[in-house]
Amino acid sequence: MAYVISVIPGDGIGPVIVRSARKVLEAVSEAYGFKLSFVEALAGDSAKRDFGEPLPKDSLDKIVSSDACLKGPVGETAKDVVVFLRQKLDLYANIRPFKTLPGVSSKWKDVDLVIVRENTEDLYKCVEDVGEEYAVALMVLTKKACTRIAKVAFQMAEVRRKKVTVVHKINVLRSFELFRTAALGVARSYPSVTVEEMLVDNMAYQLVLNPQKFDVILTTNMFGDILSDEAAGIVGSLGLAYSANVGDNFGLFEPVHGTAPDIDPSYANPLAQVMASKMMLEWLGRTKGNAAMLEAAKGLEGAVLSLLRSSENLTPDLGGKATTENLTKKLVNVLLKGKSTS
Ligand code: NAI
């Protein structure tokens, strides 16, 4: 039986890096013995131009009826596509790992942290009133959403370095009391996990000074969005930052970055999209009970690390000269070689 993957190619560099990730997924599924079938779901600026809406109903239907979605970055319509899908499909946990990697230039060593970002509420609920003389945006937090995202963070910390940093801005906005109370309430069920609290401005500062001291960072939607790009800069490139948007029944996997309108798409780094695919295999493997997929995810991560370590065939953002296509070919070779010797 084939697992159906809906694929949003997206805009800008999206189609190029998604093509790369598909090639890698085709190779990995064949090597590890499971089947994936891909169904394209057009969305984003190009869909708005071609069909008059950024997320046509046909695309939404394809996504909803698939086993998981692999999404490329979309442009100015990001709100109508990804923010909409996160809320519509109740993908309440945005999980964003950041790790310093071999062969990638960074001012820091040994960074290994995960941002766990609430994905359905906060200012990104987009309840707004914008007039000529004023603009109002409502920050929405609910106990239910704050509690379930805290559980995700603590469960993750339990199998990592057992530390959660709860990030808010309670000194200015009383609304964060709800988030804080939920997080500290959940913490009581995880006695082995150390909890600390930090105001988001201090968090931004500490993250730059001392990124190694963080394990799991639990925060609200917009703070998580902003801190993620900071963390990506700390580990070396946005082109390496990937994420999962997961709920209880569905997962959508995408890079953290956008469409990179300032670069030639044929030189885009596809590794964030590839690593988002790795997260998708892990999630499918876990939720569908498919051991081959879990093995494949490990093999794929190993191949990416080997490629980075060799410093060959890397794209310009990583100091190389390779095209996306060259990097992809090399990665597939490394992957298949690794599989045949394992
Ligand atoms: P961006 O993330 O596209 O680019 C920021 C910087 O990182 C640029 O210098 C870019 O060249 C570089 N970069 C990003 N990904 C790269 C890759 N794979 N390889 C090499 N370099 C890479 O951020 P920006 O300029 O804020 O957004 C551009 C567009 O993307 C906007 O229209 C925005 O709405 C959209 N966007 C979409 C997202 C999504 O679909 N989830 C997320 C973030 C932005």
mmCIF file of C-alpha atoms in Angstrom, residues 1-5 25 28-29 31-38 67-68 277-301:
data_model
loop_
_atom_site.group_PDB
_atom_site.id
_atom_site.type_symbol
_atom_site.label_atom_id
_atom_site.label_comp_id
_atom_site.label_asym_id
_atom_site.label_seq_id
_atom_site.Cartn_x
_atom_site.Cartn_y
_atom_site.Cartn_z
ATOM 1 C CA MET A 1 0.000 0.000 0.000
ATOM 2 C CA ALA A 2 1.300 3.422 -0.913
ATOM 3 C CA TYR A 3 1.077 6.356 1.465
ATOM 4 C CA VAL A 4 -0.342 9.384 -0.324
ATOM 5 C CA ILE A 5 1.699 12.562 0.040
ATOM 6 C CA LEU A 25 12.052 10.618 -1.196
ATOM 7 C CA VAL A 28 14.800 6.562 -0.082
ATOM 8 C CA SER A 29 11.449 4.789 -0.398
ATOM 9 C CA ALA A 31 15.963 1.737 -0.975
ATOM 10 C CA TYR A 32 14.090 1.087 2.281
ATOM 11 C CA GLY A 33 11.104 -0.756 0.793
ATOM 12 C CA PHE A 34 7.970 1.342 1.246
ATOM 13 C CA LYS A 35 5.718 3.104 -1.222
ATOM 14 C CA LEU A 36 4.816 6.776 -1.517
ATOM 15 C CA SER A 37 2.535 8.250 -4.128
ATOM 16 C CA PHE A 38 2.613 11.986 -4.729
ATOM 17 C CA ASP A 67 -1.689 10.850 4.593
ATOM 18 C CA ALA A 68 0.646 13.841 4.998
ATOM 19 C CA SER A 277 10.706 15.263 4.365
ATOM 20 C CA LYS A 278 12.792 13.369 6.920
ATOM 21 C CA MET A 279 10.506 14.671 9.677
ATOM 22 C CA MET A 280 7.533 13.549 7.588
ATOM 23 C CA LEU A 281 8.957 10.014 7.358
ATOM 24 C CA GLU A 282 9.490 9.979 11.139
ATOM 25 C CA TRP A 283 5.922 11.139 11.759
ATOM 26 C CA LEU A 284 4.428 8.666 9.249
ATOM 27 C CA GLY A 285 6.627 5.874 10.605
ATOM 28 C CA ARG A 286 5.454 6.584 14.156
ATOM 29 C CA THR A 287 1.767 7.155 13.447
ATOM 30 C CA LYS A 288 1.376 4.333 10.894
ATOM 31 C CA GLY A 289 3.661 1.909 12.739
ATOM 32 C CA ASN A 290 6.028 1.597 9.769
ATOM 33 C CA ALA A 291 9.541 0.645 10.921
ATOM 34 C CA ALA A 292 11.037 0.948 7.426
ATOM 35 C CA MET A 293 10.103 4.621 7.342
ATOM 36 C CA LEU A 294 11.772 5.239 10.689
ATOM 37 C CA GLU A 295 14.929 3.537 9.391
ATOM 38 C CA ALA A 296 14.725 5.551 6.187
ATOM 39 C CA ALA A 297 14.505 8.803 8.160
ATOM 40 C CA LYS A 298 17.699 7.848 10.021
ATOM 41 C CA GLY A 299 19.428 6.929 6.755
ATOM 42 C CA LEU A 300 18.378 10.210 5.186
ATOM 43 C CA GLU A 301 19.629 12.285 8.116
#
